[in-house]
Coordinates of C-alpha atoms and ligand atoms in Angstrom, one line a residue:
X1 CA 0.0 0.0 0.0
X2 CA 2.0 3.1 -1.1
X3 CA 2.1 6.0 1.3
X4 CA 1.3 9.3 1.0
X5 CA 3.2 11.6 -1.4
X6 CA 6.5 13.1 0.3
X7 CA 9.5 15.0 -0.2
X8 CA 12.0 13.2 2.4
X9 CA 15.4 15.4 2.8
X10 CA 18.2 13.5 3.9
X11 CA 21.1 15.7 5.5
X12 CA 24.2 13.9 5.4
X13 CA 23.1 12.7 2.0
X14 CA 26.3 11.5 1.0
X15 CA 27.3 9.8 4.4
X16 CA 27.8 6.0 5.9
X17 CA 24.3 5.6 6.8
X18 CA 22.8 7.3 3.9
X19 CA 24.4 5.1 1.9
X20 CA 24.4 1.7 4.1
X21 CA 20.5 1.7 5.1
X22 CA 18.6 4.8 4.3
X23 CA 18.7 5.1 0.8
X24 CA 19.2 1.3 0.3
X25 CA 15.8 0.6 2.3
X26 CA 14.3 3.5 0.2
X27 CA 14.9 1.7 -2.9
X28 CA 13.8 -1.6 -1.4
X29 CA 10.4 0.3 -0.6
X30 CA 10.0 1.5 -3.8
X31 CA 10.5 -1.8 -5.5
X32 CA 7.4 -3.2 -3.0
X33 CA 5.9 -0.5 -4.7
X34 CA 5.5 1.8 -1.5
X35 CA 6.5 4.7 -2.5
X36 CA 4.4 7.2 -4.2
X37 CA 4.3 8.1 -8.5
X38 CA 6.2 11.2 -7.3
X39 CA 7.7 10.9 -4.2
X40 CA 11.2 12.4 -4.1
X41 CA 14.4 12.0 -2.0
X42 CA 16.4 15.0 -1.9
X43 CA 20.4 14.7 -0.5
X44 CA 21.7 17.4 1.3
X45 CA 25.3 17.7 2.4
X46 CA 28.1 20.0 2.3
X47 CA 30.2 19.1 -0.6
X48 CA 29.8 20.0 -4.4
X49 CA 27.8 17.8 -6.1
X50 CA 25.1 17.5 -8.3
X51 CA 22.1 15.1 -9.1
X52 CA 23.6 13.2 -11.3
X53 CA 26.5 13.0 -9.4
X54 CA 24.3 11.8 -6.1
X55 CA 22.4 9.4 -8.1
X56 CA 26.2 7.6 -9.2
X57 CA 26.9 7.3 -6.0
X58 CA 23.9 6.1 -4.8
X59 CA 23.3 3.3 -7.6
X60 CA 27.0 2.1 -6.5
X61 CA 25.4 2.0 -2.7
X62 CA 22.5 -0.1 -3.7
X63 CA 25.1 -2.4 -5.8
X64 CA 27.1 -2.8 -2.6
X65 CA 24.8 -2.8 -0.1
X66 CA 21.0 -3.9 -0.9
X67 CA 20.5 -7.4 -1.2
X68 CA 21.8 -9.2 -4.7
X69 CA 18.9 -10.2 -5.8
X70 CA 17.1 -7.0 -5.3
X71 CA 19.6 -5.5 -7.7
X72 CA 17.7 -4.9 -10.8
X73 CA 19.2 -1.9 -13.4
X74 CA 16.0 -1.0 -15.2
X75 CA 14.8 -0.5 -11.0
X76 CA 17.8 1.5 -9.8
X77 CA 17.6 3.6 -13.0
X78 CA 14.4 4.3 -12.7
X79 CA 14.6 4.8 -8.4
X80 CA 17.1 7.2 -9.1
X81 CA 15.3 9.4 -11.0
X82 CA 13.2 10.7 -8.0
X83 CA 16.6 11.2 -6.4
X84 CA 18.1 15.4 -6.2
X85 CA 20.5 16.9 -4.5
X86 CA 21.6 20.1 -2.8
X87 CA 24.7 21.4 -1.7
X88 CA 24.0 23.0 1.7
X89 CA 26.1 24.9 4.9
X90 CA 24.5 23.2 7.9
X91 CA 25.8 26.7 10.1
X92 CA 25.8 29.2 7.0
X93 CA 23.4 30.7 4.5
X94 CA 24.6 28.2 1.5
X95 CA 21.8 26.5 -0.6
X96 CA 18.9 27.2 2.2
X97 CA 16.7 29.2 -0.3
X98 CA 17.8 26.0 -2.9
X99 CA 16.2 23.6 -0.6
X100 CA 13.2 25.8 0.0
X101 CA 12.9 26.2 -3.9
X102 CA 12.8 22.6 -4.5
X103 CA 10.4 21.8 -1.9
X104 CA 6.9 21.1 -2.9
X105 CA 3.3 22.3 -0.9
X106 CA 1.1 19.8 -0.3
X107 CA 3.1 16.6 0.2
X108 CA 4.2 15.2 3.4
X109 CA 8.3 16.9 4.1
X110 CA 10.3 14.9 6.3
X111 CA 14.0 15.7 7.5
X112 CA 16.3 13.1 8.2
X113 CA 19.2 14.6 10.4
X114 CA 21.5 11.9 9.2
X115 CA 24.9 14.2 10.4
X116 CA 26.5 14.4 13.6
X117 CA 24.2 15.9 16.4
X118 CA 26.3 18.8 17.1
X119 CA 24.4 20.1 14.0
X120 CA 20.4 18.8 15.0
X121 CA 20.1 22.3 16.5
X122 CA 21.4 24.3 13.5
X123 CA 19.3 22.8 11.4
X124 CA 16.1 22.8 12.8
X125 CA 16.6 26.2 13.2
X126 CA 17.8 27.0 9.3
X127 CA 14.6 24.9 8.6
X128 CA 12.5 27.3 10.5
X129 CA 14.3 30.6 9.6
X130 CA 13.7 29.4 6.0
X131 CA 10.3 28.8 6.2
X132 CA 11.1 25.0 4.8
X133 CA 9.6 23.1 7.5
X134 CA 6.0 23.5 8.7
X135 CA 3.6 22.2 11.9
X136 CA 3.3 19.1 9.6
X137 CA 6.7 18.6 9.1
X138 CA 8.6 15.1 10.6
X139 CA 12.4 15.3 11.2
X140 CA 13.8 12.3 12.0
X141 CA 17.3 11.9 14.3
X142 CA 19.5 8.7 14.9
X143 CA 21.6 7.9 17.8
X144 CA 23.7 8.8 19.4
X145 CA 21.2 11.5 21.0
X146 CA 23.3 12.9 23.4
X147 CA 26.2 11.2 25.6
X148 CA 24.6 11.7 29.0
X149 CA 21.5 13.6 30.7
X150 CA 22.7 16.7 30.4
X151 CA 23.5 16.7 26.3
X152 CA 20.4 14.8 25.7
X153 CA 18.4 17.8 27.1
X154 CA 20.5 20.1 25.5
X155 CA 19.4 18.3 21.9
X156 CA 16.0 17.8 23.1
X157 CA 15.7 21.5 23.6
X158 CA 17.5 22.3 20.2
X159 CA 14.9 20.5 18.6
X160 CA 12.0 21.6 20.7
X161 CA 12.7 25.5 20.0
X162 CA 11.4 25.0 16.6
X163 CA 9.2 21.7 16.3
X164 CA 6.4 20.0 18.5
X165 CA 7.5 16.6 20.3
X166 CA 4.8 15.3 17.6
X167 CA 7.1 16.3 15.0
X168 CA 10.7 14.8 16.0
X169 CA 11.1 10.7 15.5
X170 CA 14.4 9.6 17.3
X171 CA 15.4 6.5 15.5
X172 CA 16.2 3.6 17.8
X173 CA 16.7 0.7 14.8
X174 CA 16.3 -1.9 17.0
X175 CA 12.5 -0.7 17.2
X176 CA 12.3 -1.4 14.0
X177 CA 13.1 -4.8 13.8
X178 CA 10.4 -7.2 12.8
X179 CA 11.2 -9.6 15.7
X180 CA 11.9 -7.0 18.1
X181 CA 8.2 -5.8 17.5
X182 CA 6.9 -9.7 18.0
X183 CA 8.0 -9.5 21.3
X184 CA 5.0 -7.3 21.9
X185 CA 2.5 -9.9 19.3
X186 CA 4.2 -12.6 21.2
X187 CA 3.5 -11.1 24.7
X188 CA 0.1 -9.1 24.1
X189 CA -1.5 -11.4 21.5
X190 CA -1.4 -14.9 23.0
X191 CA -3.5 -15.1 26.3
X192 CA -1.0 -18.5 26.9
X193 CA 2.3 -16.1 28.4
X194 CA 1.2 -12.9 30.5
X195 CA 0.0 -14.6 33.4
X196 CA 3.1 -15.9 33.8
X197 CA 5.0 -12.8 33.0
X198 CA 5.7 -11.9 36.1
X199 CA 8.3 -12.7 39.7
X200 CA 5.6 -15.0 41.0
X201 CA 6.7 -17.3 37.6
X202 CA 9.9 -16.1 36.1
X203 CA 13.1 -17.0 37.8
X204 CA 15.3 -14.5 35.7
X205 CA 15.7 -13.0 32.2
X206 CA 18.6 -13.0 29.8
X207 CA 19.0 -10.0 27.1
X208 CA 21.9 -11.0 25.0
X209 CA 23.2 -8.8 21.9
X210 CA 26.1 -10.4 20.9
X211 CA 28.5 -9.3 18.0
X212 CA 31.5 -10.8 16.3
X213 CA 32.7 -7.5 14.9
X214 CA 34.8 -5.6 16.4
X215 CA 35.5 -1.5 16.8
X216 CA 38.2 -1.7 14.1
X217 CA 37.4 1.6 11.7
X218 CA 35.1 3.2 14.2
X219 CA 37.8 2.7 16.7
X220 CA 37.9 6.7 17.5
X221 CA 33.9 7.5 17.8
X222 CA 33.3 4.1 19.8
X223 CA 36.4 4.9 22.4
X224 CA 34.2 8.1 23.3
X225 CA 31.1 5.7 24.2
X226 CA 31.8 1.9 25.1
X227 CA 29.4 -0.7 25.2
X228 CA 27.3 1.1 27.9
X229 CA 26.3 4.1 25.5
X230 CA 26.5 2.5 21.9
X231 CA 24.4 -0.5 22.6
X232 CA 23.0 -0.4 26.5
X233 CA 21.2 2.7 27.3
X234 CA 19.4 2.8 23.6
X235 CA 19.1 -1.0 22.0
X236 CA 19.1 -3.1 24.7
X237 CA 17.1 -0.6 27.2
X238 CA 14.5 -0.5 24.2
X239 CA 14.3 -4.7 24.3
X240 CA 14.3 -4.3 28.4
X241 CA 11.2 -2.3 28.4
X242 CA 9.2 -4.1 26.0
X243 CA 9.7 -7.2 28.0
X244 CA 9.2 -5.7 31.1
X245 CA 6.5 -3.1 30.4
X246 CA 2.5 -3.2 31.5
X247 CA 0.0 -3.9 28.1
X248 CA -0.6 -0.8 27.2
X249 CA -4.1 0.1 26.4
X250 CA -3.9 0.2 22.7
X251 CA -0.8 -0.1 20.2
X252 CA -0.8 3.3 19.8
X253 CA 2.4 5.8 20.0
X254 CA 1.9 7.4 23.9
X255 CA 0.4 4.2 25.1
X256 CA 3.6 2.2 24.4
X257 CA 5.9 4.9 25.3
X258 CA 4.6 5.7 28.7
X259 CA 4.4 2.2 29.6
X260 CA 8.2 2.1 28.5
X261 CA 8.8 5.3 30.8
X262 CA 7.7 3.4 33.2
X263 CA 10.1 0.5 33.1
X264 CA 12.6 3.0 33.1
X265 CA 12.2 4.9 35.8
X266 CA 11.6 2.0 37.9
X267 CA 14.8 0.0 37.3
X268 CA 17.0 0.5 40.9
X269 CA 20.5 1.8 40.7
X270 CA 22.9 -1.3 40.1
X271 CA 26.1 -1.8 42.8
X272 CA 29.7 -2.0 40.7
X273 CA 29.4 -6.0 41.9
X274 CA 27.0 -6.2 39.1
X275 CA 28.3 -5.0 36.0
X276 CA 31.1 -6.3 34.6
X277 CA 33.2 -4.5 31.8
X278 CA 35.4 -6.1 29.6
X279 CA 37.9 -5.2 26.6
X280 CA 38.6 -7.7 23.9
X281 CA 42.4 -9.3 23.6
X282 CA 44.6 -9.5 20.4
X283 CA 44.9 -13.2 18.7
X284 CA 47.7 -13.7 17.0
X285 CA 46.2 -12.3 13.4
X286 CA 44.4 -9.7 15.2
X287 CA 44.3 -6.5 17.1
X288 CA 43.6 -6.0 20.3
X289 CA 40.6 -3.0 21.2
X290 CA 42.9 -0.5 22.6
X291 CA 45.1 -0.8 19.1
X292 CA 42.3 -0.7 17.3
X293 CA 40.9 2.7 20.0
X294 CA 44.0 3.6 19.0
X295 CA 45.0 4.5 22.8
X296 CA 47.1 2.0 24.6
X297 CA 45.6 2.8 28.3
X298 CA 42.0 3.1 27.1
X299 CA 39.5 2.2 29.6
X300 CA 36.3 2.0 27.8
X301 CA 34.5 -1.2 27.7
X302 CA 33.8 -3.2 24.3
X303 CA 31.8 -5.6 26.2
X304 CA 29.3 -5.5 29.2
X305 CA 27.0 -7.2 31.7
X306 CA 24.7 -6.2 33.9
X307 CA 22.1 -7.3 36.8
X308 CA 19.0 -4.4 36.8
X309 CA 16.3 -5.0 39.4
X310 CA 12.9 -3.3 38.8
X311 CA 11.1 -2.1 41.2
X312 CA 7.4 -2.7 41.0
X313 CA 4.9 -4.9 42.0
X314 CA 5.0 -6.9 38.6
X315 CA 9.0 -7.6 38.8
X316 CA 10.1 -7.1 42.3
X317 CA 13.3 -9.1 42.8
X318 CA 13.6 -10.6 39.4
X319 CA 17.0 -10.3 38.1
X320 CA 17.1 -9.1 34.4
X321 CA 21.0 -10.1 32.7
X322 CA 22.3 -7.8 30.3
X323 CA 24.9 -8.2 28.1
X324 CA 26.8 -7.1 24.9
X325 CA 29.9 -7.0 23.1
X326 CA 32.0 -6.8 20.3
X327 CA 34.5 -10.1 19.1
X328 CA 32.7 -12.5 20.5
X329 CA 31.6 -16.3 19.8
X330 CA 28.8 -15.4 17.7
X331 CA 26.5 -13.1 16.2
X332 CA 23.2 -13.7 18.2
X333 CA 20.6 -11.7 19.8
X334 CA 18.1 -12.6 22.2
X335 CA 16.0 -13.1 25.1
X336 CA 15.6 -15.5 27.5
X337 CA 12.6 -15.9 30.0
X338 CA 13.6 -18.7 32.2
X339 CA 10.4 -19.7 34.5
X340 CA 10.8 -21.2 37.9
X341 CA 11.0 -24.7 38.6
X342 CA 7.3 -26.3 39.0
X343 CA 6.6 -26.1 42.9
X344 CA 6.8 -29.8 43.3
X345 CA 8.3 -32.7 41.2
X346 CA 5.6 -35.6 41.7
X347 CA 8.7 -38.2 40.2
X348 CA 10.6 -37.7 42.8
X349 CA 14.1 -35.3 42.5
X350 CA 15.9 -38.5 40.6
X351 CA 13.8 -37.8 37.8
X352 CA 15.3 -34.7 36.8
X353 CA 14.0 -31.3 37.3
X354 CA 13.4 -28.5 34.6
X355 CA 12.4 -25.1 34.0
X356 CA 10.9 -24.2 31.0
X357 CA 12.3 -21.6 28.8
X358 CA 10.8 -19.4 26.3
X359 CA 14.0 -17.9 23.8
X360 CA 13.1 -15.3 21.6
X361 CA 15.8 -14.9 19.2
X362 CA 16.2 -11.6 17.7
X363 CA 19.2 -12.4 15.0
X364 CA 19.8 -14.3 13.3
X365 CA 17.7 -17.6 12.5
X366 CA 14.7 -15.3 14.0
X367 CA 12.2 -16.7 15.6
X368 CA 10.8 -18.5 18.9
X369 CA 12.0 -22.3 20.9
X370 CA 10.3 -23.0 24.1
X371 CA 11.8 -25.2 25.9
X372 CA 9.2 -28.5 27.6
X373 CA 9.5 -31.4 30.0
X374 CA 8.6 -34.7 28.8
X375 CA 9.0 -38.4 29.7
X376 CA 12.2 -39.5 28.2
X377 CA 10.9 -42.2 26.0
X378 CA 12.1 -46.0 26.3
X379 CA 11.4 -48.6 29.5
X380 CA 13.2 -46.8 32.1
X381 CA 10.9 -45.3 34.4
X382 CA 9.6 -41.7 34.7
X383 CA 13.0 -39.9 33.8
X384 CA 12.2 -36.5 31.9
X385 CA 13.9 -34.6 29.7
X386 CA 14.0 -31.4 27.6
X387 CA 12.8 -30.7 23.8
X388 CA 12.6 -27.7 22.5
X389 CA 9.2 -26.6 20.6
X390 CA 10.9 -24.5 18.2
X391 CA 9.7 -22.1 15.6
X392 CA 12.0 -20.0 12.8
X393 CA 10.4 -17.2 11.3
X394 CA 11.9 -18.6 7.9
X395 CA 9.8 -21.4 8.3
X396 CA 6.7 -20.3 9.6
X397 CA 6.5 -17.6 6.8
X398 CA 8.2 -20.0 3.8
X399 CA 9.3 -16.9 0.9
X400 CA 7.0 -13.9 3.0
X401 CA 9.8 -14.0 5.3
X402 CA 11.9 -12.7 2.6
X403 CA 9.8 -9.8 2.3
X404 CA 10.3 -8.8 5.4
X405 CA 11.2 -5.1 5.5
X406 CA 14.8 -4.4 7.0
X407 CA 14.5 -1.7 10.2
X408 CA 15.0 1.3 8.1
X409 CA 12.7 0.5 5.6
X410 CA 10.1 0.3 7.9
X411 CA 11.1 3.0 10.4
X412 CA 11.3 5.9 7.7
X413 CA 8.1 4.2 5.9
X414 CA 6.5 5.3 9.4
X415 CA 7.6 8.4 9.7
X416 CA 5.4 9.2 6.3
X417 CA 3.0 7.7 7.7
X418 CA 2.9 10.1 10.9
X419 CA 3.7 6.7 13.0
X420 CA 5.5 7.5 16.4
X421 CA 4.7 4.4 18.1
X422 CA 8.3 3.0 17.1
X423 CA 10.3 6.0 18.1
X424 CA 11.6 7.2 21.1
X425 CA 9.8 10.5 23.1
X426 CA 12.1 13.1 24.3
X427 CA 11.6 11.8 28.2
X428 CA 12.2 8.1 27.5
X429 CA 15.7 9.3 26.4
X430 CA 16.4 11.4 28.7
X431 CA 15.0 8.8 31.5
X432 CA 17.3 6.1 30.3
X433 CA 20.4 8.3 30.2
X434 CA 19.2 9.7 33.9
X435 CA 19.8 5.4 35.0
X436 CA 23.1 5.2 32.7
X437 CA 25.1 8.4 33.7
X438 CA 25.4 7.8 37.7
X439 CA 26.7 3.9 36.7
X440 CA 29.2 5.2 33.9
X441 CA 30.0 8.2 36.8
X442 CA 30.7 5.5 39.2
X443 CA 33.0 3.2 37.2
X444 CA 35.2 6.6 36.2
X445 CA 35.1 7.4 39.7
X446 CA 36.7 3.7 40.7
X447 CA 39.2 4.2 37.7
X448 CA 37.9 0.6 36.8
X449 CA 40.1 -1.0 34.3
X450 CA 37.7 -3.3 32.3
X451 CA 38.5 -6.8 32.5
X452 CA 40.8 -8.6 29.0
X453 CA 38.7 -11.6 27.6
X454 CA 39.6 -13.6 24.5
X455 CA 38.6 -12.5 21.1
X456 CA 35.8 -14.9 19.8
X457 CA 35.0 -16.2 23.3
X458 CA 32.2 -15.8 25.3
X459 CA 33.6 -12.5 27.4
X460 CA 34.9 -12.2 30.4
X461 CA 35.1 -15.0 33.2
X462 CA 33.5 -12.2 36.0
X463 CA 30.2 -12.1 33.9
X464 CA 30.3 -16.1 34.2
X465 CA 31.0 -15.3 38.0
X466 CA 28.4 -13.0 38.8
X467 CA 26.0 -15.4 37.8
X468 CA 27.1 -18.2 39.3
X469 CA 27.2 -16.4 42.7
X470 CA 23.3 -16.5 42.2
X471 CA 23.4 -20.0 41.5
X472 CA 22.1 -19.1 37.4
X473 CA 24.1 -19.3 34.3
X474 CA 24.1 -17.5 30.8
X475 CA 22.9 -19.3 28.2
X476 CA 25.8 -20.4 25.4
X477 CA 26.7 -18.0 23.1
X478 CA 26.5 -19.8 19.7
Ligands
LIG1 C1 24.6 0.3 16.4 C2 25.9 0.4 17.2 O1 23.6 1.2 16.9 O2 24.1 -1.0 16.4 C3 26.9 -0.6 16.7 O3 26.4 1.7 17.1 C4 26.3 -2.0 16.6 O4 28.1 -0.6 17.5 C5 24.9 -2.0 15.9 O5 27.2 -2.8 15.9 C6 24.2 -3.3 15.9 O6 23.1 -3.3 15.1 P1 22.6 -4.6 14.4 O7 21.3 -4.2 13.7 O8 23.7 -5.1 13.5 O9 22.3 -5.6 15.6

């Protein structure tokens, strides 16, 4: 179903992202036939170029970075013709009255602030002083938004001078992950988990986002954040409260989000005995974190792990496990909800005891395993066992699942559609950055050194300790 008709401005045009997943995801929507007869992206950025320069370089993106089989000429020839571009000074006067000239009245105009956010505040006001944007305008901003409470305000207030809260979509891509927004079909939909979903029933919970990559290339931007900032108080705070949150009333943008708010201001401060920060080591073909930071006594962490309490009535004293990193075992994503033990084993303990678990993996092989007891089969007596009653997206769906739109695609596809129920307010940010600063604070306060683990291991033996001092254990990463 195409959207309505748009102008969508991308600033930082010409950039990594730009290039990697907007303009790629663009092209994959207007292949589905999404996008609208005349629907037009315009490229903004500070160098000379002009259209047809923008559209070579963005038919060489789409070679390299949209999905082979997607890559059709006669497509990208004729995707690029709804492409322009304008050369523009972010802080100056250069190419506003350009940008305002090509605009057209009547469509949707939506601003995608794809440049460092120094500049968010600059532009929304040039957009404004121009008379470019109007009360209908979207702008749309990535992460990172802001490095702690007090520069997240600082942006939120940029933005907020010239454009309602209604107006301003902060991109968390995670949100816009198909299986990150099952969670909430899988939890709201089926009447089989909620009554469970709660301390009386769920031992712990496991949010996993691991990575084999490492920080080589980004080494410089990523020393400035660590773990905690690039991946905890955004992605993995996002997965967090949709586990954790009340059902909101109705799928609808300010239901979900204060229900997240929520979540967030209710998780407890965490004691430095529960994190753990690690760095990864060089192997003999490879560098180790701090060469590739590029600062041999860096202290930032390329891998952590974390015990958060929250304190309400639903999740009182359930332990939610956090962790993330960069070079390790395997690329997987997901969460665990690990159920208690049944009250009593009517077998008798020789049997075997075990809890059910319901994985939701994230990345990749998406989909759903729920791990059941059942009589191990053969003569022996009333020994059980574990099988796992699995589900993979892939499967489920057969070739729809290759349909599936990427984040991006879906994310900016919202944004036309005046969608904000997958973006993040202005005081869910600044809530999440108001639990991350004083733990951050406190490990620069220590002068904590994180702990070494292997590259392409599992990370550091102290996240393996701190759960086994609670008698639990992480789940393989594999
Ligand atoms: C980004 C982080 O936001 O998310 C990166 O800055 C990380 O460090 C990436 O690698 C992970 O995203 P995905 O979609 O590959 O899981």
């Amino acid at each position: 179903i195409p959207v309505d008709d748009f102008d969508l401005v991308i600033f930082g045009g010409t950039g990594d992202l730009a290039r990697r997943k907007i303009l790629p995801g663009l092209y994959r929507r207007f292949c589905s036939g999404q996008m609208p007869e005349h629907a037009r992206i315009i490229g903004a950025a500070r160098g000379e170029m002009d259209d047809a320069g923008f559209r070579d370089l963005i038919r060489d993106a789409i070679k390299e970075f949209a999905k082979k089989n997607d890559c059709d000429d006669e497509k990208i020839g004729a995707f690029l013709q709804r492409l322009h571009f304008v050369t523009i000074d972010a802080k100056g006067e250069g190419g506003w009255s350009d940008l305002r000239d090509l605009m057209r009245d009547g469509v949707v105009k939506a601003f995608y602030f794809s440049v460092a956010p120094s500049l968010f505040g600059d532009l929304a006001k040039r957009l404004h002083e121009f008379q470019i944007a109007d009360d209908e305008s979207r702008i749309v901003v990535e992460k990172p938004f802001g490095r702690d409470l007090a520069t997240a305000k600082a942006l939120n207030a940029g933005l907020a001078a010239h454009f309602d809260e209604t107006q301003i979509y902060r991109i968390d891509h995670y949100l816009g992950k198909e299986t990150v927004q099952n969670l909430m079909a899988v939890r709201f939909g089926n009447i089989l988990f909620e009554p469970l979903w709660n301390a009386q029933y769920v031992d712990h919970i496991q949010i996993t986002v691991a990575e084999t990559v490492g920080v080589g290339g980004r080494g410089e931007y990523y020393d400035k954040s660590g773990a905690m900032r690039d991946m905890v108080q955004n992605h993995l705070m996002q997965l967090l409260c949709l586990i954790a949150m009340e059902p909101p009333s109705r799928f609808e943008p300010d239901s979900v989000r204060d229900e997240k708010l929520k979540v967030i201001r209710a998780l407890e401060d965490i004691d430095h005995h529960h994190i753990v920060r690690g760095q990864y080591d060089a192997t003999d073909t490879e560098q180790s974190y701090r060469e590739d930071a590029g600062d041999p006594r860096s202290r930032t962490e390329s891998y952590i792990a974390l015990r958060c309490l929250i304190s309400n009535w639903r999740w009182a004293g359930t332990p939610f496990y956090l962790r993330t990193g960069k070079k390790l075992k395997a690329r997987t994503s997901e969460i665990a909800v690990v159920f208690k033990d049944a009250p009593h084993s009517i077998f008798g303990e020789d049997a075997g005891r075990h809890a059910n678990v319901l994985t939701i993996r994230l990345q990749p092989n998406e989909g759903m395993t729920l791990k059941v007891t059942i009589k191990e089969p053969g003569p022996g007596g009333m020994r059980l066992i574990d099988v796992p009653l699995d589900m993979s997206f892939a499967d489920a769906l057969g070739e729809e699942a290759d349909d599936i739109p990427d984040a991006y695609e879906r994310l900016i596809m919202d944004v036309i559609r005046g969608n904000q129920t997958l973006f993040m307010r202005g005081d869910e940010v600044e809530a999440a950055w108001a639990w991350t600063d004083p733990l951050i604070n406190g490990w620069e306060a220590r002068n904590d050194v994180p702990k070494l683990y292997d590259a392409y291991s599992s990370g550091p033996e102290d996240a393996a300790m701190m759960l086994h001092r609670e008698g639990r254990r992480w789940r393989e990463v594999k």
